[in-house]
Amino acid sequence: MSSTDPQTARTGRPRSTAADAAILEATRASLVDLGWSKLTMGDVAARAGVAKTTLYRRWAGKNELVVDAVAVLFDELELPDRGSLAADVQGVVLQFAALLERPETRTALMAVVAESTRDDSLRVRIRDSIVDRQKRLVLEGRQRAQRRGELPVEPDAVVADRTADLIFDVIAGAVVHRMLVSAEPVDTDWARQFTLLLLSGLGAGTMERRPGS
Amino acid sequence: MSSTDPQTARTGRPRSTAADAAILEATRASLVDLGWSKLTMGDVAARAGVAKTTLYRRWAGKNELVVDAVAVLFDELELPDRGSLAADVQGVVLQFAALLERPETRTALMAVVAESTRDDSLRVRIRDSIVDRQKRLVLEGRQRAQRRGELPVEPDAVVADRTADLIFDVIAGAVVHRMLVSAEPVDTDWARQFTLLLLSGLGAGTMERRPGS
Amino acid sequence: MSSTDPQTARTGRPRSTAADAAILEATRASLVDLGWSKLTMGDVAARAGVAKTTLYRRWAGKNELVVDAVAVLFDELELPDRGSLAADVQGVVLQFAALLERPETRTALMAVVAESTRDDSLRVRIRDSIVDRQKRLVLEGRQRAQRRGELPVEPDAVVADRTADLIFDVIAGAVVHRMLVSAEPVDTDWARQFTLLLLSGLGAGTMERRPGS
Amino acid sequence: MSSTDPQTARTGRPRSTAADAAILEATRASLVDLGWSKLTMGDVAARAGVAKTTLYRRWAGKNELVVDAVAVLFDELELPDRGSLAADVQGVVLQFAALLERPETRTALMAVVAESTRDDSLRVRIRDSIVDRQKRLVLEGRQRAQRRGELPVEPDAVVADRTADLIFDVIAGAVVHRMLVSAEPVDTDWARQFTLLLLSGLGAGTMERRPGS
DNA sequence: CCCTAAGCGAGACGGTACGTCAGGTCTTCGG
DNA sequence: CCGAAGACCTGACGTACCGTCTCGCTTAGGG
């Protein structure tokens, strides 16, 4: 984030807020046109009608800039009530797939993840800006399913969290892997088969410690 | 592959096979030391004791070179008979996780996948060299489980293939996502929980069309 | 010249004038050490403590750079009054010979001339920067000789110019040819013999159209 | 020269004499098309339908090859009897100018001379192959003029030689300088004016020591 | 109402790596 | 042993971006 800490900055000309928006927009546009590896700071600056110095005053480099530019796209994901847990899961799978069809997300996500394997601060930034924010979808879906009586309420918070993380990794991982690694489409058929597998497993998975209870 | 088509090349000095091996080894070493983004063709050439031109004569660029250099690492994955389907799955999950702990695979895999989102020939290369070759593990595991009577034999080849692909994406996707995106460790606990979820789902998933049969 | 047109460049960081001087000096030094054909842009940049890009921002290539670096050396030539036309001619011949003894001029002059046979813009640059500037010596010498009464005043300006050009080509050409092509020394004896030949011819040459007047 | 010393080479496959001719021809062609600096050994080899190895087996490098390729062109110069010394001089001037109009000579001559300023063996090669061979023209012209009674016979051989060298440098130098440095045409007018200057000077110049004799 | 501190565009700067090209050497095969 | 083919190492090329650094010019707020 280009956090304008109100404590730090006091005097002098304030930073242009219009520039921030223009830069992020330009970054996404450049990402679409050129892809991650050919995107350059100079090109983004030119598209945004801004000097390179202005970019560097706000972001440390390409990685940070792209994470911020792309993060907002993932906030589009929503979980409207589709009536059943299965429908909700299938819906979010297709929604996520649609997001990954867009070139700016498809190329940026993997690239920044790759970069983050060598840069811890970048990894943290990605987790905070992108990944953790989407776990809300799992939590919301579970809560709703529990209200419907489709899922039991897990009393142990630690187990509940662990399970939510697992679900998240399985859903997101499977979709990303199919689309970007296997390079096969995520269509309704696939989503239905995947949902069936997940929910069946889920029934048992959440009952893991049931016998002992 | 730098396939030495025996039909094409006839006259002149033949390409040094020693160079090929040295270059791939140097690529992996450079990947460990520098990571994907800082790896340069010049550095690889220097480590391999080879001229840059020799690299470019064999590979079109960094992407192609790294795919070839890393592909062989994935062939290490094996599926020894651990006595049950659950044990086999858990074993391969942990084995895959160990592979992704290694810096050369962790950084390279995501990077080339990211690059492949803009380059179809690269995508094909990755599929042929890396992805499709590992599907053998799923097929072998299923076959073994069927021999043990843990899984029914699916008579429809199309359905069987579709399911195998799904399993592959779920396993590989979940492991990769947890390790590289969520940045959480894949330990025995996680592997056990994941395996339980998968196999439970699998029981139902493969019975998808059973009622209708 | 890397003329900093005051009209063109307004905004942005101004070019370092120190760099210009350092580069030209480094070029001459490199020319002495390596000669024309082994001189490289990279070496000049390194000697000048400057990036290669800075060179290319100011000069299109090796040829242009060397012309500018060497041009100033030719401005050293002077024509002090030695009392008679013969002494003046002989003096400038020896002075020019001394200039061509220096490795940076000897190698650079022929090389850029050779290059200019295929590049008109380079030819123009050489003429403007080097050749035409030295015609002043011929003009000054003639004027002085006329004041002394050693030479008649040619009333027709066209004829006067044509003769001056001829003299210039004969002097410069003979000296260059003897030193660089024939590879024989230009010593006092040779200079005296050449001067005698030239001045005798000149007496007749300038009277070319006298009979008709 | 690629002297095929009959003593040295005995056994094995003899060198192709056709190759020699083809290479020199190809060198001249390449020189016309590309100029000195862009001419490459590889290109010459390709044009001649010959392997690069074959070139290097016969010539040490670009310089030596070009000198040999061009030297023969200068042998075209002849001195037909035009009836008077003035006509002979003017004729050879125009003939030499015509030779320097041809791109292969114009560019090659200066280039190899430039190169020779740093390479003594090349300088020797040029002198032997090109320069000294043309002095025959001066000697022949003088002899003829003496037979006609236009020039006195110089009894001192040393003086005679010194004068011949001077004449040679003045003629060749002036023509080369005018064409390649001043970049002005050598036409009939210029040739006539130059000849007049030279011969007038010559009359006096050769009488240098007459008064004392 | 100016003063001052920061932001801003422009663009030059020292660098690093790029991918290509030519030079000159070597290694193979066939004649 | 010659010659073609072509792979090899070396080193320079000219370009593209990097991230930093001047410049001269806004553009606010605080005195």
PDB file of N, CA, C and O (backbone and C1' of nucleotides) in Angstrom, chain D residues 11 13 15-16 51 54 57, chain F residues 1-7:
ATOM      1  N   THR D  11      52.702 -33.993 -50.366  1.00  0.00           N
ATOM      2  CA  THR D  11      51.714 -35.079 -50.355  1.00  0.00           C
ATOM      3  C   THR D  11      50.303 -34.527 -50.169  1.00  0.00           C
ATOM      4  O   THR D  11      50.099 -33.338 -49.983  1.00  0.00           O
ATOM      5  N   ARG D  13      46.091 -33.962 -50.767  1.00  0.00           N
ATOM      6  CA  ARG D  13      45.308 -33.258 -51.789  1.00  0.00           C
ATOM      7  C   ARG D  13      45.866 -31.863 -52.009  1.00  0.00           C
ATOM      8  O   ARG D  13      46.103 -31.119 -51.068  1.00  0.00           O
ATOM      9  N   ARG D  15      46.075 -27.901 -53.071  1.00  0.00           N
ATOM     10  CA  ARG D  15      45.127 -26.801 -52.901  1.00  0.00           C
ATOM     11  C   ARG D  15      44.464 -26.447 -54.220  1.00  0.00           C
ATOM     12  O   ARG D  15      45.114 -26.431 -55.267  1.00  0.00           O
ATOM     13  N   SER D  16      43.227 -26.123 -54.095  1.00  0.00           N
ATOM     14  CA  SER D  16      42.484 -25.745 -55.298  1.00  0.00           C
ATOM     15  C   SER D  16      42.913 -24.362 -55.765  1.00  0.00           C
ATOM     16  O   SER D  16      42.796 -23.381 -55.040  1.00  0.00           O
ATOM     17  N   ALA D  51      34.908 -22.728 -47.596  1.00  0.00           N
ATOM     18  CA  ALA D  51      34.804 -22.706 -46.136  1.00  0.00           C
ATOM     19  C   ALA D  51      35.750 -21.665 -45.558  1.00  0.00           C
ATOM     20  O   ALA D  51      36.791 -21.351 -46.147  1.00  0.00           O
ATOM     21  N   THR D  54      39.401 -22.452 -45.308  1.00  0.00           N
ATOM     22  CA  THR D  54      40.208 -22.307 -46.507  1.00  0.00           C
ATOM     23  C   THR D  54      40.794 -20.907 -46.603  1.00  0.00           C
ATOM     24  O   THR D  54      41.948 -20.736 -47.004  1.00  0.00           O
ATOM     25  N   ARG D  57      43.616 -20.608 -44.108  1.00  0.00           N
ATOM     26  CA  ARG D  57      44.782 -21.394 -44.436  1.00  0.00           C
ATOM     27  C   ARG D  57      45.696 -20.599 -45.376  1.00  0.00           C
ATOM     28  O   ARG D  57      46.901 -20.828 -45.441  1.00  0.00           O
TER      29      ARG D  57
ATOM     30  P    DC F   1      50.471 -34.823 -43.701  1.00  0.00           P
ATOM     31  O5'  DC F   1      49.401 -34.007 -44.532  1.00  0.00           O
ATOM     32  C5'  DC F   1      49.770 -33.721 -45.860  1.00  0.00           C
ATOM     33  C4'  DC F   1      48.517 -33.402 -46.618  1.00  0.00           C
ATOM     34  C3'  DC F   1      47.738 -32.227 -46.021  1.00  0.00           C
ATOM     35  O3'  DC F   1      47.729 -31.198 -47.000  1.00  0.00           O
ATOM     36  C1'  DC F   1      46.291 -34.010 -46.665  1.00  0.00           C
ATOM     37  P    DC F   2      47.071 -29.753 -46.682  1.00  0.00           P
ATOM     38  O5'  DC F   2      45.724 -29.873 -47.517  1.00  0.00           O
ATOM     39  C5'  DC F   2      45.797 -30.345 -48.861  1.00  0.00           C
ATOM     40  C4'  DC F   2      44.420 -30.248 -49.476  1.00  0.00           C
ATOM     41  C3'  DC F   2      43.660 -28.991 -49.071  1.00  0.00           C
ATOM     42  O3'  DC F   2      43.033 -28.460 -50.224  1.00  0.00           O
ATOM     43  C1'  DC F   2      42.435 -30.935 -48.428  1.00  0.00           C
ATOM     44  P    DG F   3      42.420 -26.969 -50.169  1.00  0.00           P
ATOM     45  O5'  DG F   3      40.882 -27.268 -49.876  1.00  0.00           O
ATOM     46  C5'  DG F   3      40.158 -28.019 -50.828  1.00  0.00           C
ATOM     47  C4'  DG F   3      38.810 -28.374 -50.262  1.00  0.00           C
ATOM     48  C3'  DG F   3      38.114 -27.171 -49.616  1.00  0.00           C
ATOM     49  O3'  DG F   3      36.858 -27.017 -50.257  1.00  0.00           O
ATOM     50  C1'  DG F   3      38.065 -29.071 -48.177  1.00  0.00           C
ATOM     51  P    DA F   4      35.902 -25.767 -49.954  1.00  0.00           P
ATOM     52  O5'  DA F   4      34.687 -26.406 -49.129  1.00  0.00           O
ATOM     53  C5'  DA F   4      33.722 -27.229 -49.793  1.00  0.00           C
ATOM     54  C4'  DA F   4      32.658 -27.613 -48.782  1.00  0.00           C
ATOM     55  C3'  DA F   4      32.219 -26.417 -47.935  1.00  0.00           C
ATOM     56  O3'  DA F   4      30.901 -25.917 -48.257  1.00  0.00           O
ATOM     57  C1'  DA F   4      32.880 -28.271 -46.543  1.00  0.00           C
ATOM     58  P    DA F   5      29.530 -26.627 -48.066  1.00  0.00           P
ATOM     59  O5'  DA F   5      29.422 -26.894 -46.493  1.00  0.00           O
ATOM     60  C5'  DA F   5      28.865 -28.146 -46.090  1.00  0.00           C
ATOM     61  C4'  DA F   5      28.983 -28.323 -44.608  1.00  0.00           C
ATOM     62  C3'  DA F   5      28.269 -27.230 -43.794  1.00  0.00           C
ATOM     63  O3'  DA F   5      27.144 -27.846 -43.200  1.00  0.00           O
ATOM     64  C1'  DA F   5      30.359 -27.868 -42.834  1.00  0.00           C
ATOM     65  P    DG F   6      26.000 -26.878 -42.564  1.00  0.00           P
ATOM     66  O5'  DG F   6      26.560 -26.728 -41.086  1.00  0.00           O
ATOM     67  C5'  DG F   6      26.740 -27.897 -40.296  1.00  0.00           C
ATOM     68  C4'  DG F   6      27.634 -27.557 -39.130  1.00  0.00           C
ATOM     69  C3'  DG F   6      27.168 -26.317 -38.329  1.00  0.00           C
ATOM     70  O3'  DG F   6      27.239 -26.615 -36.975  1.00  0.00           O
ATOM     71  C1'  DG F   6      29.431 -26.218 -38.728  1.00  0.00           C
ATOM     72  P    DA F   7      25.958 -26.290 -36.076  1.00  0.00           P
ATOM     73  O5'  DA F   7      26.538 -26.597 -34.622  1.00  0.00           O
ATOM     74  C5'  DA F   7      27.145 -27.851 -34.384  1.00  0.00           C
ATOM     75  C4'  DA F   7      28.360 -27.690 -33.496  1.00  0.00           C
ATOM     76  C3'  DA F   7      28.156 -26.740 -32.313  1.00  0.00           C
ATOM     77  O3'  DA F   7      28.652 -27.354 -31.144  1.00  0.00           O
ATOM     78  C1'  DA F   7      30.064 -26.086 -33.556  1.00  0.00           C
TER      79       DA F   7
END
